[in-house]
Coordinates of C-alpha atoms (C1' of nucleotides) in Angstrom, one line a residue:
Chain T
M20 CA -3.8 42.1 -11.8
T21 CA -7.2 43.6 -13.8
D22 CA -10.3 43.5 -12.0
D23 CA -12.0 42.0 -14.5
P24 CA -14.5 38.8 -13.4
W25 CA -12.4 36.2 -13.8
V26 CA -12.6 32.9 -15.7
P27 CA -11.0 29.8 -15.6
P28 CA -8.5 28.5 -17.4
V29 CA -8.6 25.2 -19.4
V30 CA -6.4 22.3 -20.0
L31 CA -6.1 20.0 -22.6
L32 CA -6.9 16.7 -21.1
A33 CA -5.4 13.2 -21.4
V34 CA -5.4 9.9 -21.0
D35 CA -2.7 7.3 -21.1
L36 CA -2.5 3.9 -20.4
V37 CA 0.8 1.1 -18.4
I38 CA 0.0 -1.5 -20.0
L39 CA 2.1 -4.0 -18.5
T40 CA 2.1 -7.9 -19.6
L41 CA 4.8 -11.4 -19.4
R42 CA 6.8 -12.4 -22.1
D43 CA 9.2 -14.6 -21.9
S44 CA 9.3 -14.3 -17.5
R45 CA 10.6 -10.7 -18.2
L46 CA 8.0 -7.7 -17.3
H47 CA 6.9 -5.4 -20.5
V48 CA 5.2 -2.4 -21.4
L49 CA 3.2 -2.1 -24.5
L50 CA 4.4 1.6 -26.5
V51 CA 3.2 2.7 -29.8
R52 CA 5.7 4.8 -32.2
R53 CA 4.7 8.3 -32.7
G54 CA 3.7 9.4 -35.8
V55 CA 3.4 12.7 -35.3
D56 CA 4.6 15.4 -33.7
P57 CA 5.9 16.3 -31.1
Y58 CA 8.2 13.0 -30.5
K59 CA 7.5 11.8 -33.7
D60 CA 8.6 8.6 -34.2
A61 CA 9.4 8.0 -30.7
F62 CA 8.3 5.8 -28.2
A63 CA 5.9 6.7 -26.1
L64 CA 2.6 5.2 -24.1
P65 CA -1.0 4.0 -25.9
G66 CA -3.4 6.9 -25.1
G67 CA -4.5 10.2 -26.5
F68 CA -7.0 13.2 -25.9
L69 CA -11.1 12.9 -24.8
N70 CA -13.3 12.5 -27.7
H71 CA -15.6 15.1 -26.8
A72 CA -15.9 16.8 -23.7
G73 CA -18.3 14.6 -22.0
E74 CA -16.6 11.7 -22.4
D75 CA -16.1 9.8 -19.4
I76 CA -12.0 9.4 -18.6
T77 CA -11.9 5.8 -18.1
A78 CA -14.2 5.4 -20.7
A79 CA -11.0 7.0 -23.2
A80 CA -8.9 4.8 -21.1
H81 CA -10.1 2.2 -22.3
R82 CA -11.7 2.9 -25.5
E83 CA -8.1 4.2 -26.2
L84 CA -6.7 0.6 -25.5
S85 CA -9.3 -1.5 -26.7
E86 CA -8.3 1.2 -30.4
E87 CA -4.9 0.3 -29.7
T88 CA -4.6 -3.1 -28.4
D89 CA -7.0 -5.7 -29.6
L90 CA -7.8 -7.1 -26.1
D91 CA -10.3 -8.4 -24.1
V92 CA -11.3 -4.8 -22.4
E93 CA -13.6 -6.7 -20.2
T94 CA -11.3 -8.7 -18.0
L95 CA -8.3 -6.8 -17.8
S96 CA -7.7 -4.6 -14.5
L97 CA -7.5 -0.8 -15.3
E98 CA -7.2 0.8 -12.5
Q99 CA -5.8 5.1 -12.1
L100 CA -2.3 5.5 -11.6
G101 CA -2.2 9.3 -10.9
V102 CA -1.9 12.7 -12.7
Y103 CA 0.6 14.2 -15.3
G104 CA 0.0 17.7 -15.6
D105 CA 3.3 19.3 -15.2
P106 CA 3.2 22.8 -17.1
G107 CA 5.7 22.4 -20.1
R108 CA 5.4 18.0 -20.8
D109 CA 3.9 18.9 -24.0
P110 CA 5.2 21.6 -25.9
R111 CA 0.9 21.7 -27.1
G112 CA -0.1 23.8 -24.7
R113 CA -1.3 22.5 -21.6
V114 CA -2.2 19.5 -21.3
V115 CA -2.8 16.8 -18.3
S116 CA -3.1 13.2 -19.1
V117 CA -4.6 10.5 -16.6
A118 CA -2.3 7.5 -16.7
Y119 CA -4.1 4.0 -15.9
L120 CA -2.8 0.8 -15.3
A121 CA -3.4 -2.5 -16.8
I122 CA -2.3 -6.1 -16.5
A123 CA -2.7 -8.7 -19.1
P124 CA -1.5 -12.3 -19.4
S125 CA 0.7 -13.1 -22.1
L126 CA -0.1 -11.7 -25.5
P127 CA 1.1 -12.0 -29.1
E128 CA 2.5 -8.9 -30.9
P129 CA -0.8 -6.4 -31.0
T130 CA -1.5 -5.2 -34.0
A131 CA -1.1 -1.1 -34.9
G132 CA -3.8 1.0 -34.1
T133 CA -4.5 4.2 -36.1
D134 CA -2.0 6.8 -34.2
A135 CA 0.4 4.8 -34.6
A136 CA 3.1 3.7 -37.0
D137 CA 4.1 1.0 -35.3
A138 CA 3.3 -0.8 -31.8
G139 CA 4.5 -3.7 -29.6
W140 CA 6.2 -4.9 -26.4
Q141 CA 9.4 -3.5 -24.5
P142 CA 11.4 -5.2 -21.9
A143 CA 10.7 -3.2 -18.9
D144 CA 14.4 -2.7 -17.4
H145 CA 15.5 -1.6 -20.8
V146 CA 12.3 0.7 -21.1
L147 CA 13.6 1.6 -17.8
S148 CA 17.5 2.0 -17.8
G149 CA 17.4 4.9 -19.9
D150 CA 17.9 3.4 -24.0
L151 CA 15.0 3.4 -25.0
Q152 CA 13.9 7.0 -26.0
L153 CA 10.5 8.0 -25.0
A154 CA 7.7 11.3 -25.6
F155 CA 6.7 13.7 -22.6
D156 CA 7.3 12.2 -19.1
H157 CA 6.7 8.5 -20.3
R158 CA 8.8 7.2 -18.7
R159 CA 9.1 8.2 -14.9
I160 CA 4.5 7.6 -15.8
I161 CA 6.1 3.9 -16.5
A162 CA 8.7 3.8 -13.3
D163 CA 5.2 5.1 -11.6
G164 CA 3.2 1.8 -13.1
V165 CA 5.8 -1.1 -12.6
E166 CA 6.6 0.3 -9.1
R167 CA 2.8 0.4 -8.1
A168 CA 2.2 -3.1 -9.9
R169 CA 5.2 -4.2 -7.4
V170 CA 3.1 -2.7 -4.5
K171 CA 0.4 -4.7 -6.1
L172 CA 1.6 -8.0 -6.4
E173 CA 2.3 -8.0 -1.9
H174 CA -1.8 -7.1 -1.1
S175 CA -3.8 -7.9 -3.9
A176 CA -3.9 -11.1 -6.2
L177 CA -3.2 -8.9 -8.9
A178 CA -0.3 -11.6 -9.8
T179 CA -2.8 -13.8 -11.2
A180 CA -3.5 -11.5 -14.6
F181 CA -1.4 -12.3 -15.8
C182 CA -1.2 -15.4 -15.9
G183 CA -3.8 -17.5 -18.2
P184 CA -6.9 -18.8 -17.0
T185 CA -5.4 -21.5 -15.5
F186 CA -1.7 -21.9 -14.9
T187 CA 0.6 -23.7 -12.1
I188 CA 2.3 -22.5 -8.6
T189 CA 5.9 -22.4 -10.2
E190 CA 4.2 -19.7 -13.3
L191 CA 2.8 -17.7 -10.5
Q192 CA 6.4 -17.9 -8.5
N193 CA 7.9 -16.4 -12.4
V194 CA 5.7 -13.9 -11.7
Y195 CA 6.7 -12.1 -8.9
E196 CA 10.1 -13.2 -9.7
A197 CA 9.6 -10.6 -13.2
V198 CA 8.0 -8.2 -11.3
W199 CA 9.4 -7.8 -7.8
G200 CA 13.2 -8.8 -10.1
I201 CA 14.2 -11.3 -7.3
R202 CA 14.7 -14.8 -6.9
L203 CA 12.5 -17.0 -4.9
D204 CA 12.7 -20.3 -3.4
P205 CA 9.8 -22.6 -4.2
R206 CA 9.5 -25.0 -1.8
N207 CA 8.6 -21.6 1.0
F208 CA 6.7 -20.2 -2.7
Y209 CA 4.3 -22.9 -2.8
R210 CA 4.0 -23.0 1.1
K211 CA 2.7 -19.6 1.5
V212 CA 0.6 -19.6 -1.7
Q213 CA -1.1 -23.2 -1.0
K214 CA -2.0 -20.8 2.8
T215 CA -2.9 -18.1 1.9
E216 CA -6.7 -19.2 2.1
G217 CA -8.7 -17.8 -1.2
F218 CA -5.8 -16.9 -3.8
I219 CA -5.7 -20.0 -5.7
V220 CA -8.5 -23.2 -6.1
P221 CA -6.7 -26.4 -7.7
A222 CA -8.7 -26.5 -11.8
G223 CA -8.9 -30.0 -12.4
T224 CA -6.5 -31.2 -14.8
A225 CA -3.1 -31.2 -13.0
R226 CA -0.4 -32.0 -16.2
K227 CA 2.0 -29.8 -18.0
A228 CA 5.4 -31.0 -18.3
V229 CA 7.8 -30.4 -20.8
T230 CA 10.7 -32.2 -18.8
G231 CA 10.5 -32.8 -15.1
R232 CA 7.4 -33.6 -12.5
P233 CA 3.8 -32.7 -14.2
A234 CA 2.4 -29.7 -12.3
R235 CA -1.1 -28.8 -11.1
L236 CA -3.0 -26.4 -12.5
Y237 CA -4.7 -23.7 -10.1
R238 CA -6.5 -20.6 -11.3
A239 CA -7.5 -17.9 -9.6
G240 CA -9.4 -18.0 -6.2
P241 CA -12.0 -15.4 -5.2
R242 CA -9.7 -13.4 -2.9
T243 CA -8.6 -9.5 -4.4
V244 CA -7.3 -8.5 -1.2
L245 CA -4.1 -11.0 0.2
Y246 CA -3.8 -10.7 4.3
P247 CA -1.8 -11.5 5.1
P248 CA 0.4 -10.8 2.6
M249 CA 3.3 -11.9 0.2
I250 CA 6.2 -10.5 1.3
R251 CA 8.5 -9.1 -0.7
P252 CA 12.2 -9.4 0.8
A253 CA 14.0 -6.1 2.5
P254 CA 13.1 -3.5 -0.3
V255 CA 14.2 -0.7 2.3
S256 CA 17.2 0.2 2.2
I257 CA 19.1 1.5 5.6
E258 CA 18.0 4.9 5.2
G259 CA 14.4 3.5 3.9
G260 CA 14.2 5.3 0.8
E261 CA 10.5 7.2 -0.1
Chain D
M13 CA -20.1 13.1 -37.5
T14 CA -18.4 15.9 -39.7
D15 CA -14.8 16.4 -40.7
D16 CA -13.5 19.0 -40.3
P17 CA -10.6 19.2 -38.1
W18 CA -10.8 17.3 -34.8
V19 CA -9.6 20.0 -31.5
P20 CA -9.5 17.8 -28.4
P21 CA -11.7 19.0 -26.3
V22 CA -11.1 21.5 -23.0
V23 CA -12.0 21.0 -19.4
L24 CA -11.8 23.4 -15.9
L25 CA -8.9 21.9 -14.0
A26 CA -8.9 21.6 -10.0
V27 CA -8.0 20.8 -7.0
D28 CA -9.6 19.8 -4.0
L29 CA -7.3 18.7 -0.5
V30 CA -8.1 16.4 1.9
I31 CA -6.3 17.5 4.5
L32 CA -6.9 14.7 8.1
T33 CA -5.7 16.0 11.1
L34 CA -6.5 14.4 14.8
R35 CA -8.3 16.5 17.7
D36 CA -9.7 14.5 20.6
S37 CA -8.6 11.7 20.0
R38 CA -10.5 11.7 16.2
L39 CA -10.2 12.3 12.8
H40 CA -11.2 15.4 11.7
V41 CA -11.9 16.0 7.8
L42 CA -10.9 20.1 7.4
L43 CA -13.8 21.4 5.5
V44 CA -15.7 24.9 3.9
R45 CA -18.9 26.3 3.6
R46 CA -19.4 27.1 0.2
G47 CA -20.2 30.4 0.2
V48 CA -22.2 30.6 -3.3
D49 CA -23.6 28.5 -5.9
P50 CA -23.2 25.6 -7.4
Y51 CA -24.2 23.3 -3.6
K52 CA -24.2 27.1 -1.8
D53 CA -24.4 26.6 2.0
A54 CA -23.2 23.7 1.9
F55 CA -19.9 21.7 2.9
A56 CA -17.0 21.2 0.9
L57 CA -12.6 20.9 0.4
P58 CA -11.0 23.5 0.2
G59 CA -9.9 24.0 -2.7
G60 CA -10.4 25.7 -6.4
F61 CA -9.2 26.1 -10.2
L62 CA -6.1 26.2 -10.9
N63 CA -4.5 30.6 -11.3
H64 CA -3.8 30.5 -14.6
A65 CA -3.4 27.9 -17.5
G66 CA 0.5 27.8 -16.6
E67 CA 0.3 27.0 -13.0
D68 CA 1.7 23.7 -11.6
I69 CA -1.2 21.7 -10.1
T70 CA 0.7 20.7 -7.0
A71 CA 1.7 24.0 -6.4
A72 CA -2.1 25.2 -7.0
A73 CA -2.3 22.7 -4.0
H74 CA -0.1 24.3 -2.3
R75 CA -1.1 27.5 -2.9
E76 CA -4.8 26.1 -1.5
L77 CA -4.1 24.8 1.3
S78 CA -2.3 28.4 2.7
E79 CA -5.3 30.7 1.7
E80 CA -7.2 28.4 3.3
T81 CA -6.0 27.6 6.3
D82 CA -3.2 29.4 8.3
L83 CA -1.4 25.6 8.3
D84 CA 2.2 25.3 7.9
V85 CA 3.0 24.2 4.1
E86 CA 6.7 23.5 3.9
T87 CA 5.8 21.3 6.8
L88 CA 3.1 18.9 5.3
S89 CA 3.1 16.3 3.5
L90 CA 1.4 16.5 0.7
E91 CA 0.3 13.5 -2.1
Q92 CA -2.1 13.5 -5.0
L93 CA -4.7 11.2 -4.3
G94 CA -6.7 10.8 -7.3
V95 CA -8.2 12.7 -10.3
Y96 CA -12.4 13.1 -10.0
G97 CA -13.8 14.0 -13.3
D98 CA -17.4 12.0 -13.7
P99 CA -19.0 13.8 -16.2
G100 CA -22.3 15.9 -14.5
R101 CA -20.3 16.2 -10.6
D102 CA -20.4 19.6 -11.2
P103 CA -23.3 21.8 -13.0
R104 CA -21.3 24.4 -14.0
G105 CA -19.3 22.5 -16.5
R106 CA -16.3 20.0 -17.5
V107 CA -14.4 19.8 -13.8
V108 CA -11.7 17.4 -13.8
S109 CA -10.4 18.0 -10.2
V110 CA -7.0 16.3 -9.0
A111 CA -7.0 15.7 -5.5
Y112 CA -4.1 15.8 -3.1
L113 CA -4.2 14.5 0.5
A114 CA -2.1 16.6 3.1
I115 CA -1.7 15.3 6.8
A116 CA -1.1 17.7 10.0
P117 CA -0.9 17.9 13.6
S118 CA -3.8 19.5 16.4
L119 CA -3.9 22.5 15.7
P120 CA -6.3 25.6 16.3
E121 CA -9.5 26.2 14.9
P122 CA -8.5 27.2 10.8
T123 CA -10.0 31.3 10.0
A124 CA -12.3 31.2 7.5
G125 CA -10.2 31.7 3.8
T126 CA -11.6 34.8 1.3
D127 CA -14.2 32.3 -0.9
A128 CA -15.1 30.3 2.0
A129 CA -17.8 31.1 4.6
D130 CA -16.6 29.3 7.0
A131 CA -13.9 26.8 7.5
G132 CA -13.2 24.3 10.4
W133 CA -12.6 20.6 12.1
Q134 CA -15.5 17.9 11.1
P135 CA -15.7 14.0 12.4
A136 CA -14.6 11.7 9.7
D137 CA -16.6 9.3 10.6
H138 CA -19.3 11.8 11.3
V139 CA -18.7 13.0 7.9
L140 CA -18.7 9.4 6.0
S141 CA -22.3 8.3 8.0
G142 CA -23.9 10.8 5.4
D143 CA -24.9 13.0 8.4
L144 CA -23.6 15.6 6.1
Q145 CA -24.9 17.5 3.2
L146 CA -21.8 17.1 0.9
A147 CA -21.1 19.2 -2.1
F148 CA -19.8 17.3 -5.3
D149 CA -18.7 13.7 -5.3
H150 CA -16.0 14.5 -2.3
R151 CA -17.5 12.7 -0.1
R152 CA -16.1 9.8 -2.1
I153 CA -12.7 12.2 -2.6
I154 CA -12.6 12.0 1.8
A155 CA -13.8 8.8 1.9
D156 CA -10.7 7.1 -0.5
G157 CA -8.0 9.7 1.2
V158 CA -9.2 8.7 5.4
E159 CA -8.7 4.9 3.5
R160 CA -5.2 6.0 1.8
A161 CA -3.9 6.8 5.2
R162 CA -4.8 4.0 6.7
V163 CA -2.6 2.3 4.0
K164 CA 0.3 4.6 4.4
L165 CA -0.2 4.7 8.3
E166 CA 0.4 0.9 7.2
H167 CA 4.1 1.2 5.4
S168 CA 5.3 4.2 6.0
A169 CA 6.0 6.7 9.2
L170 CA 2.9 9.1 8.2
A171 CA 1.9 8.7 12.2
T172 CA 4.1 11.0 13.0
A173 CA 3.2 13.3 11.1
F174 CA -0.5 13.5 13.1
C175 CA 2.0 13.8 16.5
G176 CA 3.6 17.6 17.1
P177 CA 7.5 17.6 16.6
T178 CA 8.0 14.9 20.2
F179 CA 5.3 13.7 21.5
T180 CA 5.1 9.9 23.6
I181 CA 4.1 6.3 22.4
T182 CA 0.9 6.5 23.8
E183 CA 0.2 9.3 21.6
L184 CA 1.0 7.7 19.1
Q185 CA -0.6 4.4 19.2
N186 CA -4.4 7.2 19.9
V187 CA -3.1 8.2 16.0
Y188 CA -3.5 4.4 14.5
E189 CA -6.1 3.9 17.1
A190 CA -8.1 7.0 15.5
V191 CA -7.5 5.9 11.8
W192 CA -7.3 2.5 11.9
G193 CA -10.4 2.8 14.1
I194 CA -10.4 0.2 16.3
R195 CA -8.3 -0.3 19.2
L196 CA -4.0 -1.9 20.6
D197 CA -2.0 -3.8 23.3
P198 CA -0.7 -0.5 24.1
R199 CA 2.5 -3.1 25.0
N200 CA 2.8 -4.5 21.3
F201 CA 2.7 -1.4 20.2
Y202 CA 5.2 -0.5 22.3
R203 CA 7.6 -3.4 21.5
K204 CA 6.5 -2.6 17.4
V205 CA 7.2 0.8 17.2
Q206 CA 10.6 0.5 20.0
K207 CA 11.8 -2.6 17.1
T208 CA 11.0 -0.6 14.1
E209 CA 14.4 0.8 13.2
G210 CA 14.6 4.2 12.3
F211 CA 10.5 5.1 12.9
I212 CA 11.0 7.2 16.5
V213 CA 13.6 8.2 18.4
P214 CA 14.4 9.3 21.3
A215 CA 13.9 13.2 22.1
G216 CA 15.7 14.6 25.4
T217 CA 13.6 15.0 28.1
A218 CA 11.3 12.3 29.6
R219 CA 8.3 13.9 31.1
K220 CA 4.8 14.5 29.9
A221 CA 2.0 13.4 33.2
V222 CA -0.9 14.0 34.0
T223 CA -2.1 12.1 35.7
G224 CA 0.2 8.1 35.7
R225 CA 3.7 7.5 35.0
P226 CA 5.1 10.1 33.4
A227 CA 5.9 8.9 29.6
R228 CA 8.7 9.2 27.6
L229 CA 9.4 11.6 24.8
Y230 CA 10.1 10.6 20.9
R231 CA 11.0 12.3 17.4
A232 CA 10.1 10.9 14.3
G233 CA 13.2 9.3 12.9
P234 CA 14.8 9.1 9.4
R235 CA 12.7 6.1 8.2
T236 CA 9.4 6.7 6.1
V237 CA 9.5 3.5 4.9
L238 CA 8.4 0.9 7.1
Y239 CA 9.7 -2.6 7.0
P240 CA 8.5 -4.8 8.7
P241 CA 5.1 -3.0 8.3
M242 CA 2.3 -2.4 10.8
I243 CA 0.1 -4.6 10.6
R244 CA -3.5 -3.7 10.8
P245 CA -5.5 -6.1 12.3
A246 CA -7.9 -8.4 10.7
P247 CA -8.7 -5.6 7.2
V248 CA -10.5 -7.7 5.4
S249 CA -13.5 -9.9 5.4
I250 CA -14.4 -13.4 4.9
E251 CA -14.6 -12.7 0.8
G252 CA -11.8 -10.2 0.4
G253 CA -13.4 -6.2 -0.3
E254 CA -11.8 -4.1 -2.7
Chain A
dA5 C1' 2.9 11.0 55.4
dG6 C1' 1.0 5.9 53.4
dG7 C1' -2.4 4.0 50.5
dC8 C1' -4.4 3.7 46.3
dA9 C1' -5.4 4.7 41.0
dT10 C1' -3.3 5.9 37.4
dT11 C1' -0.5 4.9 33.0
dT12 C1' 3.7 3.6 31.2
dT13 C1' 7.7 0.2 30.6
dT14 C1' 9.8 -4.7 31.1
dG15 C1' 8.9 -9.6 31.0
dT16 C1' 6.9 -14.5 29.9
dC17 C1' 4.9 -17.6 26.8
dA18 C1' 3.4 -20.6 23.7
dA19 C1' 0.9 -20.6 18.8
dA20 C1' 2.0 -19.0 13.9
dG21 C1' 5.3 -17.2 10.7
dT22 C1' 9.4 -17.0 7.8
dG23 C1' 14.3 -18.7 5.5
dA24 C1' 17.4 -22.5 4.3
dC25 C1' 17.5 -27.4 3.5
dA26 C1' 17.0 -32.2 2.2
dA27 C1' 14.4 -35.5 0.8
dG28 C1' 10.5 -37.5 -1.5
dA29 C1' 7.9 -38.0 -6.0
dA30 C1' 6.4 -37.5 -11.1
dG31 C1' 7.3 -38.0 -15.1
dG32 C1' 10.8 -38.0 -19.8
dT33 C1' 15.3 -39.3 -22.1
dA34 C1' 19.8 -41.9 -22.8
Chain S
dT23 C1' 17.3 -49.4 -16.5
dA24 C1' 20.2 -44.9 -14.9
dC25 C1' 19.9 -40.3 -14.9
dC26 C1' 17.9 -36.0 -15.1
dT27 C1' 14.8 -32.8 -14.3
dT28 C1' 10.5 -29.7 -12.3
dC29 C1' 7.2 -30.5 -8.7
dT30 C1' 5.9 -31.5 -3.4
dT31 C1' 6.0 -32.7 0.7
dG32 C1' 9.0 -32.5 4.7
dT33 C1' 12.3 -30.2 8.7
dC34 C1' 14.5 -27.6 12.4
dA35 C1' 16.1 -23.6 13.8
dC36 C1' 14.8 -18.9 14.4
dT37 C1' 12.2 -14.2 14.6
dT38 C1' 7.4 -12.3 15.2
dT39 C1' 2.8 -12.1 17.2
dG40 C1' -1.1 -11.9 20.2
dA41 C1' -2.3 -12.5 24.8
dC42 C1' -1.2 -10.9 29.3
dA43 C1' 1.8 -10.6 34.1
dA44 C1' 4.0 -7.8 36.4
dA45 C1' 7.4 -3.5 37.9
dA46 C1' 8.3 1.0 37.3
dA47 C1' 7.1 6.3 38.2
dT48 C1' 4.2 9.8 39.6
dG49 C1' -0.1 11.9 41.5
dC50 C1' -4.1 12.7 44.7
dC51 C1' -6.5 11.5 48.5
dT52 C1' -7.5 10.8 53.0

DNA sequence: AGGCATTTTTGTCAAAGTGACAAGAAGGTA
DNA sequence: TACCTTCTTGTCACTTTGACAAAAATGCCT
């Protein structure tokens, strides 16, 4: 150890985006296929390095979001998920990545961006099961993002972000069932969301039937924090894991 | 804009620690007084830059924790709080800081570390009210840390981390009251924690009386996730903040 | 020693919330 | 018209909560 004036080490800063949506009543995550090494041809989260040393991190996340997808950035909730900076997670050097979580309503297949040779929605359970080869530590980031979404569904009105501008109560229930991975009783769910004041508000016209009784339409209410929360049935095992 | 091969910009990576404890039934946060510019003589969170480019971020947090305090690092819960990297938050350049949250049982005044001219516990409400001048964006980081602790008290057994190895139910109640900033009914609190299986378990000897009936002693149980959660009364205003 | 203040612990009771389930309402379709 | 499907409104037993009373177990004071 020398006594030279110590200079702090520098790192490369990147952002990664976990973009979740519902397609066909299943949770999907947006992945791109890497066109360059490392992990060439493997699936990865959309993201990239800061443009310049002065770029705001959240702004970079928004920029990547609009670069790699054609989603309406303004209306999307974008929330910091955490930092992933293990040494060795990127063979190119010390790369520290800030992960963001975004929720999008169901949308058509996105068009590929510039960096990505291919981009598309992949079923979340398929990705998390390990069948799909993912670059870097992106599987863990996705797992954290899905878990965050599960928790947020309990305490916030995030579920409406998965839906379009108007939706039926059954569609909202499908969101909860898909993200939580369980089934809920339609009648109890109906009662619960109805009495959670400000969660959803009626939206004029009330028809949306392919078969069966037409459902009423609702839109997201003014409330963002749900109190009392929606209750996820018995998510905890006997010995209460973290 | 040139067409030179683009190289990603680098940033300086730091860690900051929000260390909370209970002293005299009030929530306190550990602050150091900065000995060097910028913000010389102002209060700041303990923390610092990575030692070297290969250092693990969580390891750096643990290192700073043991450097600047004489707490038993092993037993402390240490959780990532978030990334704070606004351009301009540090006049020295582009510094991105990873904040961690730690909870400690009540302890004597820590001895000053090497980088810190002074270190000590400051009441959280005093810090957050704005009376105290803080370096960088550390007031916001502390606010986020306190809010995180409030939420974690609801869903995890974190409250026991504020207590010593054994504690009474009233002491545990004091934790909730101090962190949440409200008062709770002792009888209902007693009933609630008792029937939350695995939260606390009896600890042999049962005496701890200065005045009044001696209280039974407990220790933290095996459960880390509380289900059903402890309920924080009406934290939400009419129009649901966040 | 006896009474009193204090704190812990055990109950009680009405109100609200939850889980399970039946049945009516409002469409399509054979 | 009969039937099938889905949405919506109830019902009921059980649990949990919030507010409060009262008993139990000390120390202190006179």
